[in-house]
Every structure is written in structure tokens, then in C-alpha cells.
Amino acid sequence: LAFHQLTNPILGNPTDRLSLQIELKDITIIIIMSKEARPSWDSPMQFVLACVSYAVGLGNVWRFPYLCQMHGGGGFLIPYLLMLILEGIPLFYIELAIGQKMRLGSIGAWMAISPYLGGLGIASVVTSMYLCLYYNVINAWSFWYLFHSFQSVLPWAECPVNANRTGYLEECEVASPTQYFFYRETLNISSSIDENGGLHMGQALCLLLAWIIVYLFIVRGVKSTGVVVYFTATFPYVVLIIYLIRGVTLHGAWNGVKYMFTPKLEQLVNPQTWINAATQIFFSLGLGFGSLIAFSSYNHHNNDFEKQAVIISLINSGTSVFASIVTFSIYGFKATFNYESCLERMRLLCLNAFDLSEESISAGNVTEWIHYLNITHPESFAAIASKIEHLLFVQAVEGTGLAFIVYSEAIKNMPLSQLWSVLYFIMLLLLGMGSMLGNVTAIITPLADIKLLSRSLSSESINGLVCLLCLLLGFGFTSRSGNYWFTIFNEYAATLSLLFIVFLEVISVCYVYGLRRFERDIEDMLGHRPNWYWKVMWAAVSPLLLFSLFIFYIINYIQGGTPTYQAWDKDLVRSALESNKNVK
């Protein structure tokens, strides 16, 4: 109205027009100042690196290779890539667009779309809070292993001596040095979730150090985070390339790589394969946590987020495949080393038990000799049968055990094992810290958007209070039963809620805010409207897919019965599955 009156000489007298012009200038100055008051990334590259550092995390190193191993090697890549195209990239696009348009954290952005959607932003913040509580514990474990890597002999390379100093500790010998170090030295784990015990002071101090570093990384918001991501986003690739060169040159490494790319297509008819592929996309890209909305809210208005969404998604998925090649080469080396060591021990066992000549049995024919001796000398063979079965026993490890047990066992058998150990755990730390930057940003950005809070406290104080609260609550995971609670949080705290949050996000954008209105917003920022692919994915394919996955997940959860957890029983000296009566 003021602009119309200024440009229309018929309306109002010159004095009124002059007064309106002054008021209009004041309003313009206020608008400009409010837009520039929010900090921004120094360059689009900083934003891309921040998203890559956040999205490329520990799941790329251990969860994706484990899913490949569980669902038929290369056959898992088919549903994974389909889920990336059908849900991953389109939903990544939506979150970047919302953050850049609204220039607010998750709570403020969804309330700007509709006052009734504020709960959606709160749900994202709560989910990120849950993740922050336990995710930084992994960084504490990485610090623990890193500090123990600077020894002449790695502590997980051999068993500790017993109390009488007459031999090695039996519990460690029956399990393995790597498992013993992780469960008994690193975690000092109890045999049940009901046995709480006290805090592991070493782990508590490592967790404190991890949170101090996270706070230093985010203390000045995007100004400090933008500098840190240059290192957290790039150095892990340097380590992965070094490990790839080393890994493929190890004895037996190609057996593991061959296994990875040998597809078992029968897994494609297993619904769990598709559910795991979809949830891996969620966790891998970091959808639903509000981190991407927070990061993109610091972009300039005309930033090309469409191209960035595709590039970041492809980098993330490519990193998963790349890290899997490195991981499976290590698996191949470890499996070949263990197999050949097992054959050698069986050869010596047969030679000593049956008084045979040294040259009679070799690693190549030991299995034929075992079969022959079992037939010709059944009574004598029965005396060593249990020992042979123990040598052939291989225990599967999943989750964090893949990073802290399987890799550690492979590292100890490498030349210059201390060097490879230091590089590996520094890489884990950077991957974990990069993800933590996004997780914490998803919490502090909506809090900083609250005017009452931002006026009474500085951003440094808000960031510090969030980190302090997460640290105090996270101390529970450093108790003797903390690893069991870690598993519960990891399995149940985010998976179902993320499916629900992202489903509501795409429904809200398309059918509450309106797809045509969303298209105009994108045109305002990019200069063109999204093509048919994005609109079809947002309006139909992604919602239907998310709803189906949500239903499948609930059905599988109900059919799964009472949840179980894997416990370390020092008396049985093995991992046993026992029912968790306290957690439903």
C-alpha cells in the first residue's frame, strides 16, 4: 500500500508521501537487517562438506558392510540403490529446500508451514537428543582404543596373564584377546542389564573429552563448524584410501571382495532386505533428525540446493560402497588368516595325538587326515574331537563389534599394527565427530531461534548447556550395564520415529503446505520449478513407500516377540541370547 501511494501522485499530498517514504525506508532497513542477522556459510562448499561430514558416518563403515554380508553381498546393492532413488534423494531435497526457504531450525520451519506442525519439529529435536545421548559414547570408545594404540604390543593382541602368573587368563583364551579387551577391559560389562554396577571411570573421562571437543567445534555456530568440516569431511577419505591400498595387498583380501560382489538374488524376495535398505538410507543420509534443515537454514537464498542434494546423496552412497570394499578386504584377510591358523593348529594336534611324522600332514591335506583318523582310530580321535570343534568355531559379530572387534583383530596381525590402529581409530573419531556436529546442530538451532532464550543467553551458553546436559545423561552408558542400554537406544530410539517423522514431512509439504506453493518457493530460490521426477516422488511414490515400510516395521516388531539382547557371561565365556524381561 505504501509503495502504491508513493508511486501514485493522485493519492495523498507530497507531505504524506514524504512521510510514507521515510517509513518505507525504515521498514526496508529492518527487513534487510533481520535477514542478514542470521549467520551464513562462508561458501556453498562449506555447506556441502558439513552435510557430507554429517551424513557419512560410522554406519557407512560398519552397518552397511554388515547388511551386505547379511543380505547376500552385492545383491543388497539393488534394493539399496532403488531406495536411494525412490525415497533418499527426494526426501533429502525436501529438507534442504525447507531449511533454505524458512531460514529457521526444524521447529520454527514447520511452524512457519503450519502452526499445527510445530510438534513435528519437536519430534525431530527429541529424536536428535536421543541420538546425541548414546552416539558420542562410540567416540569415547574410539578415544579409549586410540590411547591404547601407543604401546609396543597392542593390548588386544594377546591375553593378560592370570593371577598366579602361570599362564594366560582362561576367560580370554577361550574367547579371544580382541573380544576380551572390548567386553572386559573397554566396557567392563556386567552379565545382565539388571546388574548396573558403577561407572567405568576411564570411559567416563573419554566421554567427557568427546563432549569437550564437540563443544569446541560448535561453540561459534557455523563460523567454527564451517572450518572444522574441511577436516572432518576429507581426512576419513584419506585414511580409507590408505586402508584400501593396504587392504587389497593383504593375503586373502580378494576372497572378501569377491564375496561382497557375489550376489545372492534370493534375498530380493525377503521383505526384511528391503526394510533394512530403506532404514539404512534414513540413517545414512540423516533424514528426519532436523540436522539438514538446520544446516540449510544458514544458506543464502539463491543457493543451488537441488544440485547439492543429488551430489551429497551420491557421495554418501558411494562412500558406503567404497568403505565396504575396504571392510571386506579386511574381512577376507582376517578369515584367511584365521582359517590357515586353524588348519595349522589342527595339524599339530593330529601330529602330537597320533605320533605321525612331521612331513605326513600338511595344511593342504589336514582335513583328509582328520576324516581318515576318525575312521581308523575312532577311540583315539574322540579324545581330541572337542578341541577340533572349538578350533572350527567362529562367532559372528555385528554392530559396534564389527568396528572394535573384527577390525582390531585384523589390525593386530598386520605389520606396524600400531600405525594402522592409530589411523583407523582417528578415522572413526572424525566420522563420529562429523555426525555429532549435525546431531547437536539439530538441537541448538531451534533453541537459538527462540527469541526469549536467545536474548537471555548467548549462543555459546546455549551450546554449552546442551552439551552439558547430554554429557550428564550420557554417563549412564559408561556404567557396567551401559552397553545394553546403548543397544536398546540404538535399536529402538530412532528407527520407528524416523519413519513416522519423514512420512509426516512429505505429507505436510505436499498436502498441507501444498505442492504448487512449494514449487513456487523453489522457483523463487532456484529460478526454475522442479521437474516431473521430483513431483511424482513427493506426491505419490515416497509417501506410499514410507507408509508401507512403517506398517512392515510394526508387523515385524509384533511378530518378533519379546526383545532380546546379547550378553557377555564371564562364567560361560561366550555371548548368549537371553530374554530382556524389563524392556518390551
XYZ file of C-alpha atoms in Angstrom:
584
model
C 0.000 0.000 0.000
C 2.860 2.392 0.852
C 4.551 1.649 -2.464
C 1.274 2.273 -4.330
C 0.762 5.604 -2.595
C 4.312 6.719 -3.291
C 4.036 5.972 -6.983
C 0.541 7.356 -7.444
C 0.557 11.189 -7.418
C -3.230 11.304 -7.090
C -3.251 9.627 -3.668
C -2.172 11.813 -0.735
C -0.280 15.072 -0.654
C 3.525 15.422 -1.002
C 3.972 15.674 2.761
C 2.154 12.375 3.273
C 4.202 10.752 0.505
C 7.428 12.006 2.107
C 6.380 10.577 5.484
C 5.484 7.234 3.895
C 8.797 7.192 2.044
C 10.721 7.621 5.327
C 8.646 4.881 6.983
C 9.180 2.601 3.968
C 12.959 3.137 4.173
C 12.883 2.265 7.867
C 10.909 -0.882 7.155
C 13.332 -1.829 4.363
C 16.313 -1.343 6.672
C 14.676 -3.508 9.342
C 13.940 -6.275 6.819
C 17.499 -6.233 5.484
C 18.949 -6.285 8.993
C 16.730 -9.195 10.038
C 17.810 -11.237 7.030
C 21.478 -10.504 7.472
C 21.379 -11.069 11.250
C 21.339 -14.846 10.749
C 24.854 -16.206 10.145
C 25.598 -17.959 6.867
C 28.112 -20.398 5.480
C 31.143 -18.679 4.019
C 30.709 -20.642 0.775
C 28.498 -23.388 -0.712
C 31.470 -25.750 -0.345
C 31.298 -25.394 3.446
C 27.639 -26.401 3.385
C 28.338 -29.431 1.175
C 31.229 -30.530 3.384
C 29.101 -30.082 6.505
C 26.361 -32.298 5.035
C 28.908 -34.878 3.853
C 30.608 -34.865 7.258
C 27.228 -35.337 8.937
C 25.801 -37.946 6.555
C 28.974 -40.018 6.079
C 29.354 -41.578 9.489
C 30.046 -44.753 11.391
C 27.115 -46.533 9.743
C 28.948 -46.389 6.401
C 31.878 -48.272 7.941
C 30.153 -50.962 9.951
C 26.373 -51.117 9.368
C 26.347 -51.080 5.571
C 29.029 -53.805 5.246
C 27.165 -55.872 7.834
C 23.893 -55.533 5.884
C 25.711 -56.536 2.692
C 27.062 -59.602 4.468
C 23.662 -60.482 5.947
C 21.634 -59.958 2.746
C 23.705 -61.618 0.089
C 26.661 -59.400 -0.711
C 26.195 -57.437 -3.929
C 22.523 -58.386 -4.067
C 21.838 -55.872 -1.286
C 23.028 -53.060 -3.562
C 19.916 -53.454 -5.740
C 17.284 -52.546 -3.082
C 19.697 -50.027 -1.550
C 20.119 -48.058 -4.784
C 16.391 -48.278 -5.557
C 15.562 -46.874 -2.136
C 18.094 -44.112 -2.707
C 16.312 -43.057 -5.919
C 12.732 -43.537 -4.690
C 12.991 -42.021 -1.216
C 16.502 -40.960 -0.234
C 17.276 -38.183 -2.718
C 13.693 -36.759 -2.947
C 13.359 -36.501 0.832
C 16.865 -35.059 1.151
C 15.797 -32.415 -1.407
C 12.684 -31.530 0.650
C 14.603 -30.955 3.884
C 17.219 -28.773 2.215
C 14.515 -26.726 0.480
C 12.514 -26.178 3.687
C 15.535 -25.062 5.676
C 16.792 -22.687 2.993
C 13.373 -21.158 2.391
C 12.343 -20.670 6.020
C 15.850 -19.928 7.381
C 14.821 -21.494 10.697
C 15.521 -24.658 12.668
C 13.195 -27.645 12.462
C 10.627 -26.353 14.992
C 10.378 -22.855 13.515
C 10.401 -24.107 9.917
C 7.463 -26.472 10.412
C 5.529 -23.894 12.431
C 6.039 -21.455 9.539
C 4.446 -24.010 7.240
C 1.543 -24.530 9.661
C 1.150 -23.682 13.363
C -0.167 -27.207 13.864
C 3.104 -28.771 12.649
C 5.287 -27.482 15.454
C 5.120 -30.917 17.072
C 6.821 -32.363 14.012
C 9.839 -30.167 14.630
C 9.808 -31.035 18.328
C 9.788 -34.743 17.423
C 12.906 -34.214 15.288
C 14.667 -32.416 18.149
C 13.752 -35.153 20.645
C 14.998 -37.858 18.270
C 18.267 -35.979 17.788
C 18.524 -35.658 21.564
C 18.169 -39.417 21.963
C 20.845 -39.941 19.344
C 23.243 -37.490 20.983
C 22.943 -39.260 24.322
C 24.411 -42.545 23.097
C 26.184 -41.723 19.824
C 29.050 -39.856 21.477
C 29.743 -42.956 23.600
C 31.130 -44.531 20.417
C 33.567 -41.637 20.169
C 34.551 -42.324 23.783
C 35.330 -45.936 22.850
C 37.378 -44.697 19.895
C 39.388 -42.442 22.210
C 39.952 -45.406 24.551
C 41.288 -47.577 21.716
C 43.343 -44.712 20.289
C 45.076 -44.071 23.609
C 45.825 -47.805 23.979
C 47.293 -47.951 20.457
C 50.526 -46.255 21.550
C 52.035 -49.388 23.071
C 54.788 -51.718 21.919
C 52.261 -54.569 21.949
C 48.609 -53.788 21.329
C 46.620 -54.774 24.450
C 44.057 -56.663 22.370
C 46.784 -58.660 20.602
C 47.380 -61.092 23.469
C 45.648 -62.213 26.650
C 46.652 -60.926 30.094
C 48.323 -63.368 32.483
C 46.317 -64.973 35.272
C 46.577 -64.159 38.968
C 49.188 -66.877 39.573
C 51.258 -65.680 36.595
C 51.442 -69.273 35.389
C 49.631 -68.714 32.121
C 47.076 -66.602 30.325
C 43.633 -65.743 31.696
C 41.276 -68.595 30.852
C 38.313 -66.334 30.042
C 40.415 -64.513 27.442
C 41.901 -67.699 25.958
C 38.519 -69.347 25.440
C 37.018 -66.229 23.819
C 39.728 -64.204 22.063
C 42.033 -61.314 23.054
C 40.051 -58.813 20.968
C 36.686 -59.815 22.426
C 38.088 -59.870 25.940
C 39.584 -56.394 25.569
C 36.337 -54.939 24.227
C 33.894 -56.528 26.670
C 36.025 -56.808 29.820
C 38.623 -54.030 29.565
C 36.819 -51.370 27.492
C 33.283 -51.911 28.821
C 33.873 -53.988 31.964
C 30.455 -55.309 31.070
C 28.090 -56.986 33.500
C 26.410 -60.301 32.714
C 22.921 -58.768 32.694
C 21.177 -55.451 32.207
C 19.879 -55.772 35.783
C 23.429 -55.621 37.175
C 24.151 -51.928 36.932
C 27.441 -51.553 38.808
C 29.359 -48.284 38.946
C 30.759 -46.048 36.250
C 33.804 -47.097 34.250
C 35.953 -44.083 35.114
C 38.180 -44.473 32.061
C 35.153 -44.450 29.752
C 33.562 -41.586 31.673
C 36.693 -39.472 31.171
C 36.794 -40.380 27.473
C 33.133 -39.342 27.142
C 33.937 -36.039 28.862
C 36.770 -35.466 26.382
C 34.476 -36.283 23.454
C 31.877 -33.728 24.576
C 34.532 -31.057 25.179
C 35.733 -31.462 21.589
C 32.161 -31.358 20.247
C 31.559 -28.122 22.157
C 34.752 -26.560 20.780
C 33.627 -27.497 17.276
C 30.210 -25.805 17.623
C 30.999 -23.012 20.091
C 30.681 -20.257 17.460
C 27.977 -21.892 15.386
C 28.539 -22.145 11.643
C 31.651 -19.965 11.892
C 33.537 -22.661 13.805
C 31.684 -25.632 12.285
C 32.418 -24.371 8.762
C 36.149 -24.506 9.449
C 36.093 -27.900 11.186
C 34.225 -29.712 8.390
C 37.100 -29.167 5.966
C 38.996 -31.687 8.079
C 36.230 -33.994 9.377
C 34.792 -34.458 5.875
C 38.027 -35.090 3.961
C 40.522 -36.847 6.258
C 38.431 -40.054 6.618
C 38.680 -40.492 2.838
C 42.464 -40.197 3.072
C 42.510 -42.978 5.674
C 40.077 -45.115 3.664
C 42.259 -44.800 0.557
C 45.343 -45.761 2.591
C 43.461 -48.723 4.048
C 42.212 -49.736 0.595
C 45.762 -49.833 -0.782
C 46.915 -51.791 2.247
C 43.827 -53.979 2.379
C 43.847 -55.282 -1.192
C 47.528 -56.232 -0.826
C 46.873 -58.444 2.209
C 46.868 -62.214 1.860
C 43.319 -63.423 1.172
C 41.841 -59.938 0.788
C 40.344 -60.669 -2.617
C 38.330 -63.542 -1.131
C 36.409 -60.980 0.883
C 35.954 -58.562 -2.033
C 34.760 -61.420 -4.233
C 32.226 -62.413 -1.582
C 30.897 -58.850 -1.418
C 30.213 -58.618 -5.149
C 28.786 -62.145 -5.456
C 25.017 -61.521 -5.274
C 22.502 -63.876 -3.697
C 19.432 -62.815 -5.604
C 17.095 -64.960 -3.488
C 17.444 -62.284 -0.810
C 15.439 -59.914 -3.027
C 12.206 -61.727 -2.108
C 12.907 -61.228 1.593
C 10.908 -58.209 2.888
C 13.484 -57.631 5.625
C 16.089 -56.901 2.957
C 14.027 -54.005 1.630
C 13.197 -52.712 5.119
C 16.880 -52.730 6.062
C 17.788 -50.989 2.801
C 15.229 -48.247 3.456
C 16.216 -47.711 7.090
C 19.890 -47.657 6.109
C 19.094 -44.810 3.689
C 17.407 -42.905 6.526
C 20.296 -43.298 8.912
C 22.940 -42.837 6.262
C 21.534 -39.580 4.864
C 20.417 -38.350 8.284
C 16.779 -37.771 7.301
C 14.191 -36.773 9.880
C 16.601 -35.583 12.574
C 16.289 -31.896 11.642
C 20.046 -31.582 11.056
C 19.687 -30.993 7.312
C 17.018 -28.343 7.878
C 19.303 -26.630 10.406
C 22.327 -26.750 8.098
C 20.443 -25.434 5.060
C 18.878 -22.636 7.111
C 22.310 -20.961 7.062
C 22.410 -20.967 3.236
C 21.929 -17.886 1.098
C 18.506 -17.528 -0.504
C 19.595 -18.434 -4.041
C 21.894 -21.329 -3.157
C 21.516 -24.251 -5.629
C 20.400 -26.887 -3.118
C 18.913 -29.106 -5.855
C 22.306 -29.963 -7.306
C 23.768 -30.247 -3.800
C 21.071 -32.734 -2.729
C 21.968 -35.074 -5.597
C 25.728 -34.683 -5.134
C 25.686 -35.238 -1.360
C 23.391 -38.277 -1.651
C 25.596 -39.890 -4.302
C 28.758 -39.137 -2.311
C 27.224 -40.720 0.768
C 26.098 -43.892 -1.011
C 29.346 -44.127 -2.937
C 31.224 -43.890 0.357
C 29.205 -46.817 1.723
C 30.212 -48.995 -1.221
C 33.812 -47.771 -1.073
C 34.042 -48.417 2.681
C 32.525 -51.867 2.142
C 35.287 -52.779 -0.320
C 37.851 -51.759 2.295
C 35.972 -53.630 5.030
C 35.505 -56.828 3.021
C 39.188 -56.849 2.054
C 39.944 -56.774 5.795
C 37.334 -59.498 6.337
C 38.967 -61.616 3.652
C 42.395 -61.225 5.225
C 41.070 -61.987 8.720
C 39.101 -65.037 7.547
C 42.059 -66.403 5.552
C 44.468 -65.815 8.443
C 42.137 -67.485 10.951
C 41.435 -70.401 8.607
C 45.096 -71.080 7.934
C 45.949 -70.694 11.632
C 43.165 -73.136 12.454
C 44.492 -75.655 9.926
C 47.989 -75.363 11.388
C 46.732 -75.938 14.931
C 44.729 -78.961 13.790
C 47.804 -80.304 12.009
C 49.912 -80.034 15.165
C 47.096 -81.571 17.226
C 46.913 -84.615 14.959
C 50.701 -84.977 14.809
C 51.012 -84.958 18.587
C 47.992 -87.192 19.245
C 48.848 -89.932 16.753
C 52.656 -89.766 16.729
C 52.910 -89.119 12.988
C 55.910 -87.802 11.065
C 56.211 -84.056 10.517
C 56.006 -84.351 6.741
C 52.981 -86.616 6.636
C 50.360 -83.934 7.327
C 50.287 -80.505 5.687
C 47.824 -77.642 5.701
C 46.557 -78.818 2.325
C 45.607 -82.347 3.404
C 44.812 -81.920 7.102
C 41.047 -82.232 6.551
C 41.544 -85.550 4.691
C 43.729 -86.797 7.536
C 41.077 -85.860 10.110
C 38.483 -87.832 8.190
C 40.873 -90.787 7.858
C 41.886 -90.807 11.533
C 38.256 -90.583 12.623
C 37.547 -93.812 10.691
C 40.686 -95.768 11.518
C 41.189 -94.684 15.160
C 37.730 -93.706 16.453
C 38.556 -94.058 20.153
C 41.761 -92.004 20.000
C 40.119 -89.441 17.768
C 37.207 -88.997 20.209
C 39.682 -87.659 22.783
C 40.591 -84.661 20.571
C 37.250 -84.171 18.797
C 36.090 -81.443 21.197
C 39.304 -79.470 20.665
C 38.898 -79.651 16.902
C 35.290 -78.420 17.181
C 36.498 -75.466 19.269
C 39.084 -74.581 16.642
C 36.428 -74.618 13.940
C 34.005 -72.475 15.984
C 33.601 -68.965 14.607
C 31.398 -66.454 16.397
C 29.545 -63.878 14.318
C 29.852 -60.280 15.460
C 27.620 -57.390 14.481
C 27.070 -53.717 15.247
C 29.858 -51.976 17.106
C 31.637 -55.312 17.386
C 32.463 -55.101 13.685
C 34.435 -51.903 14.280
C 36.003 -52.685 17.633
C 36.478 -56.483 17.417
C 36.766 -57.594 13.796
C 38.896 -54.654 12.648
C 41.030 -54.803 15.791
C 41.700 -58.492 15.261
C 42.756 -57.848 11.668
C 44.939 -54.873 12.656
C 46.901 -56.857 15.245
C 48.024 -59.287 12.533
C 49.336 -56.535 10.233
C 52.950 -55.348 10.194
C 53.275 -51.990 12.001
C 49.982 -52.706 13.708
C 50.282 -49.629 15.960
C 50.352 -47.326 12.923
C 47.274 -48.922 11.359
C 45.483 -48.849 14.704
C 46.132 -45.128 15.205
C 44.979 -44.293 11.660
C 41.855 -46.411 11.959
C 40.637 -45.000 15.268
C 41.411 -41.423 14.228
C 39.206 -42.074 11.194
C 36.422 -43.438 13.436
C 36.711 -40.358 15.648
C 36.419 -37.957 12.725
C 33.454 -39.841 11.282
C 31.747 -39.832 14.677
C 32.550 -36.181 15.394
C 31.303 -35.103 11.970
C 27.969 -36.786 12.638
C 27.810 -35.297 16.125
C 28.126 -31.795 14.650
C 24.909 -32.368 12.725
C 23.127 -34.019 15.647
C 23.913 -31.180 18.069
C 23.150 -28.510 15.443
C 19.684 -30.041 15.058
C 19.105 -29.249 18.753
C 20.794 -25.881 19.221
C 19.459 -24.216 16.046
C 15.753 -24.416 17.054
C 16.702 -23.283 20.573
C 18.621 -20.289 19.192
C 15.536 -19.359 17.124
C 13.519 -18.875 20.326
C 13.754 -15.121 20.914
C 13.245 -15.255 24.682
C 16.060 -17.786 25.056
C 18.451 -16.111 22.612
C 18.001 -12.695 24.288
C 18.723 -14.002 27.779
C 21.600 -16.344 26.877
C 24.435 -16.106 24.381
C 24.800 -18.756 21.690
C 27.944 -20.056 23.434
C 25.963 -20.541 26.651
C 23.101 -22.338 24.868
C 25.547 -24.640 23.104
C 27.385 -25.332 26.341
C 24.210 -26.144 28.288
C 23.050 -28.596 25.597
C 26.432 -30.362 25.611
C 26.498 -30.443 29.427
C 23.002 -31.939 29.635
C 23.842 -34.638 27.070
C 27.096 -35.395 28.898
C 25.393 -35.861 32.267
C 22.693 -38.115 30.810
C 25.269 -39.976 28.712
C 27.262 -41.034 31.777
C 24.717 -43.830 32.231
C 26.096 -45.531 29.119
C 29.535 -45.761 30.751
C 28.268 -47.969 33.577
C 28.833 -51.730 33.560
C 25.388 -52.305 32.045
C 25.662 -49.243 29.804
C 26.324 -51.238 26.641
C 22.961 -52.995 26.993
C 21.187 -49.638 27.240
C 23.274 -48.469 24.284
C 21.922 -51.398 22.252
C 18.332 -50.617 23.265
C 18.684 -46.959 22.277
C 20.404 -47.892 19.025
C 17.695 -50.377 18.064
C 14.527 -48.605 19.234
C 15.140 -44.901 19.895
C 15.102 -43.636 16.312
C 14.111 -46.211 13.678
C 10.330 -46.188 14.064
C 10.157 -42.498 14.919
C 12.197 -41.545 11.842
C 9.839 -43.413 9.524
C 6.893 -41.601 11.113
C 8.578 -38.170 11.075
C 9.679 -38.311 7.442
C 6.265 -39.652 6.363
C 4.595 -36.664 8.031
C 7.163 -34.322 6.458
C 6.371 -35.311 2.890
C 2.602 -35.359 3.564
C 2.792 -31.906 5.165
C 4.724 -30.400 2.259
C 2.556 -31.895 -0.472
C -0.911 -31.807 1.070
C -0.840 -29.243 3.896
C 1.514 -26.587 2.590
C 0.600 -27.504 -0.984
C 2.769 -28.896 -3.774
C 2.090 -25.953 -6.108
C 3.055 -23.470 -3.400
C 6.204 -25.498 -2.686
C 7.045 -25.405 -6.410
C 6.749 -21.605 -6.424
C 9.072 -21.371 -3.420
C 11.648 -23.487 -5.239
C 11.272 -21.340 -8.345
C 11.828 -18.242 -6.204
C 15.104 -19.698 -4.881
C 16.453 -21.532 -7.955
C 14.825 -19.714 -10.845
C 13.051 -22.834 -12.128
C 10.436 -25.296 -10.913
C 11.243 -28.932 -10.053
C 10.766 -31.428 -12.890
C 8.296 -34.308 -13.047
C 10.575 -36.777 -11.237
C 10.605 -34.782 -8.003
C 6.839 -34.143 -8.086
C 5.958 -37.798 -8.707
C 8.265 -38.948 -5.895
C 6.914 -36.374 -3.416
C 3.231 -36.713 -4.239
C 2.886 -40.484 -4.610
C 5.887 -42.837 -4.556
C 7.705 -41.709 -1.418
C 4.574 -41.431 0.813
C 3.312 -44.862 -0.258
C 6.736 -46.392 0.226
C 7.186 -44.813 3.648
C 3.718 -45.897 4.785
C 4.375 -49.478 3.620
C 7.711 -49.572 5.429
C 6.059 -48.210 8.563
C 3.429 -50.985 8.510
C 6.040 -53.691 7.758
C 8.198 -52.486 10.633
C 5.301 -52.617 13.126
C 4.279 -56.107 11.935
C 7.836 -57.428 12.234
C 8.163 -55.849 15.669
C 4.945 -57.523 16.886
C 5.873 -60.879 15.385
C 9.359 -60.688 16.859
C 8.049 -61.463 20.343
C 9.943 -60.436 23.457
C 13.033 -58.367 22.544
C 16.377 -59.971 23.317
C 19.879 -58.692 23.826
C 23.329 -60.221 23.557
C 25.011 -60.568 26.954
C 28.610 -61.354 27.886
C 28.578 -64.074 30.529
C 32.053 -64.426 32.032
C 31.136 -67.794 33.586
C 30.041 -69.328 30.310
C 32.720 -67.313 28.447
C 30.539 -66.731 25.443
C 27.858 -64.368 24.171
C 24.426 -65.790 24.963
C 20.996 -64.584 23.960
C 18.721 -64.075 26.909
C 15.282 -62.548 27.130
C 15.055 -58.973 28.249
C 12.138 -59.091 30.674
C 12.355 -55.399 31.547
C 12.135 -53.941 28.064
C 9.068 -54.573 25.938
